[in-house]
C-alpha positions as a Python dict, from the first residue, in 0.01 Angstrom:
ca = {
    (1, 'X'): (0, 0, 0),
    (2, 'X'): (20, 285, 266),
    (3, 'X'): (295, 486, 270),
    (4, 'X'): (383, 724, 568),
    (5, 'X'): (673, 959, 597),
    (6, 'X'): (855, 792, 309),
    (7, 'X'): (841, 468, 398),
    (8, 'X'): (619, 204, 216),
    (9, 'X'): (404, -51, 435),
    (10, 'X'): (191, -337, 252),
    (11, 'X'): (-90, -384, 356),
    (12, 'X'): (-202, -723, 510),
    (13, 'X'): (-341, -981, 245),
    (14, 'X'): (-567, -1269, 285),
    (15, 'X'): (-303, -1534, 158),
    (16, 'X'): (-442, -1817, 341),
    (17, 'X'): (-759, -2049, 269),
    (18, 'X'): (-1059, -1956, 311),
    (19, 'X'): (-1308, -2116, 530),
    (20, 'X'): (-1479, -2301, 264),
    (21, 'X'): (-1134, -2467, 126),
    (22, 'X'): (-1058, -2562, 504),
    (23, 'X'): (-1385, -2751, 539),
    (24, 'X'): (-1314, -2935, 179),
    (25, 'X'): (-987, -2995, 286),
    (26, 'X'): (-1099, -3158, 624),
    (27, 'X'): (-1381, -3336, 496),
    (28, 'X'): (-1151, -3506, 196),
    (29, 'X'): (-901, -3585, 501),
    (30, 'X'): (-1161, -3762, 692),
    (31, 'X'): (-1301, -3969, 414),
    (32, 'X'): (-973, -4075, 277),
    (33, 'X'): (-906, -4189, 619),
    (34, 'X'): (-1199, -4374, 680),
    (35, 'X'): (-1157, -4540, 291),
    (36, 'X'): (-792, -4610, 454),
    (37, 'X'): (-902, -4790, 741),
    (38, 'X'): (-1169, -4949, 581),
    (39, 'X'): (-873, -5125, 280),
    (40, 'X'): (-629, -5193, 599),
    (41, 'X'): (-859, -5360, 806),
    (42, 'X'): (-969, -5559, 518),
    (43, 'X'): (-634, -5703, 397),
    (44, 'X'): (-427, -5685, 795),
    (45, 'X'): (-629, -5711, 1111),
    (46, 'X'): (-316, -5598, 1311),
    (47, 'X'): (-215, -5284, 1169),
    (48, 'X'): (-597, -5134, 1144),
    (49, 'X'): (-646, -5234, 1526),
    (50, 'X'): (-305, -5047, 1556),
    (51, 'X'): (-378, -4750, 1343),
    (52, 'X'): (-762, -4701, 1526),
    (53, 'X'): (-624, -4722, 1890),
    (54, 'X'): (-357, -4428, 1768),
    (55, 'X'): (-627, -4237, 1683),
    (56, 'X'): (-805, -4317, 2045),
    (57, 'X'): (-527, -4198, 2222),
    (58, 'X'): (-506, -3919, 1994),
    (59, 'X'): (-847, -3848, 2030),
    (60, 'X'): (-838, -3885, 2429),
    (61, 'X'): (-520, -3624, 2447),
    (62, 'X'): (-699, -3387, 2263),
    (63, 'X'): (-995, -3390, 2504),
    (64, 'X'): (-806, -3383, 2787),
    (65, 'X'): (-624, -3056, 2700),
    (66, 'X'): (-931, -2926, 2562),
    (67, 'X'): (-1071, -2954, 2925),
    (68, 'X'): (-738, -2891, 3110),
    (69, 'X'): (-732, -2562, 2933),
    (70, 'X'): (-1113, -2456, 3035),
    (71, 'X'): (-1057, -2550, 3352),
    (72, 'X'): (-766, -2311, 3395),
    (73, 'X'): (-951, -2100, 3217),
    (74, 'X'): (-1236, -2112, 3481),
    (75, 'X'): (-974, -2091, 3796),
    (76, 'X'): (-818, -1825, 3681),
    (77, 'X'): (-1117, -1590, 3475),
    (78, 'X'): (-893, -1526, 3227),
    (79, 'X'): (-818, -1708, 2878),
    (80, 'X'): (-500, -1930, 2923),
    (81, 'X'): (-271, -1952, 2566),
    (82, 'X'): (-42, -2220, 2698),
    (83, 'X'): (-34, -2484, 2871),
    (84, 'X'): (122, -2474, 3226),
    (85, 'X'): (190, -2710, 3502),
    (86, 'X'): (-61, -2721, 3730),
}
């Protein structure tokens, strides 16, 4: 801690994961989703078919901000935090 003219100010901590933890995390996310899919599709056709073409469109919104934002980016030479109408 700092303190400055009487008043105490903590100092900023690393509470959150680390970099390492984060990749763990992700990669036990995406296996237990593939095991998942893999036990659905074997015991109801119908919902995996469901649950994968979620993940599609998820997958296909994602890009499309992804490029929406770059391309603002690239109009406008400067980095674009949200998302406007065009």
């Amino acid at each position: 801690m700092k303190v400055n003219e009487n008043i105490v100010i903590p100092q900023e901590q690393n509470q959150g994961a680390s970099r390492g933890q984060l990749l763990w995390l992700g990669c036990f996310a995406v296996i237990s989703a593939i095991i998942g899919l893999l036990v659905t599709g074997r015991h109801n056709y119908l919902l995996f078919h469901s649950l994968v073409e979620l993940g599609a469109v998820a997958v296909a919104w994602s890009v499309f901000f992804l490029v929406r934002i770059k391309l603002l980016e690239k109009q406008h030479g400067k980095s674009c935090r949200r998302i406007s109408p065009v």
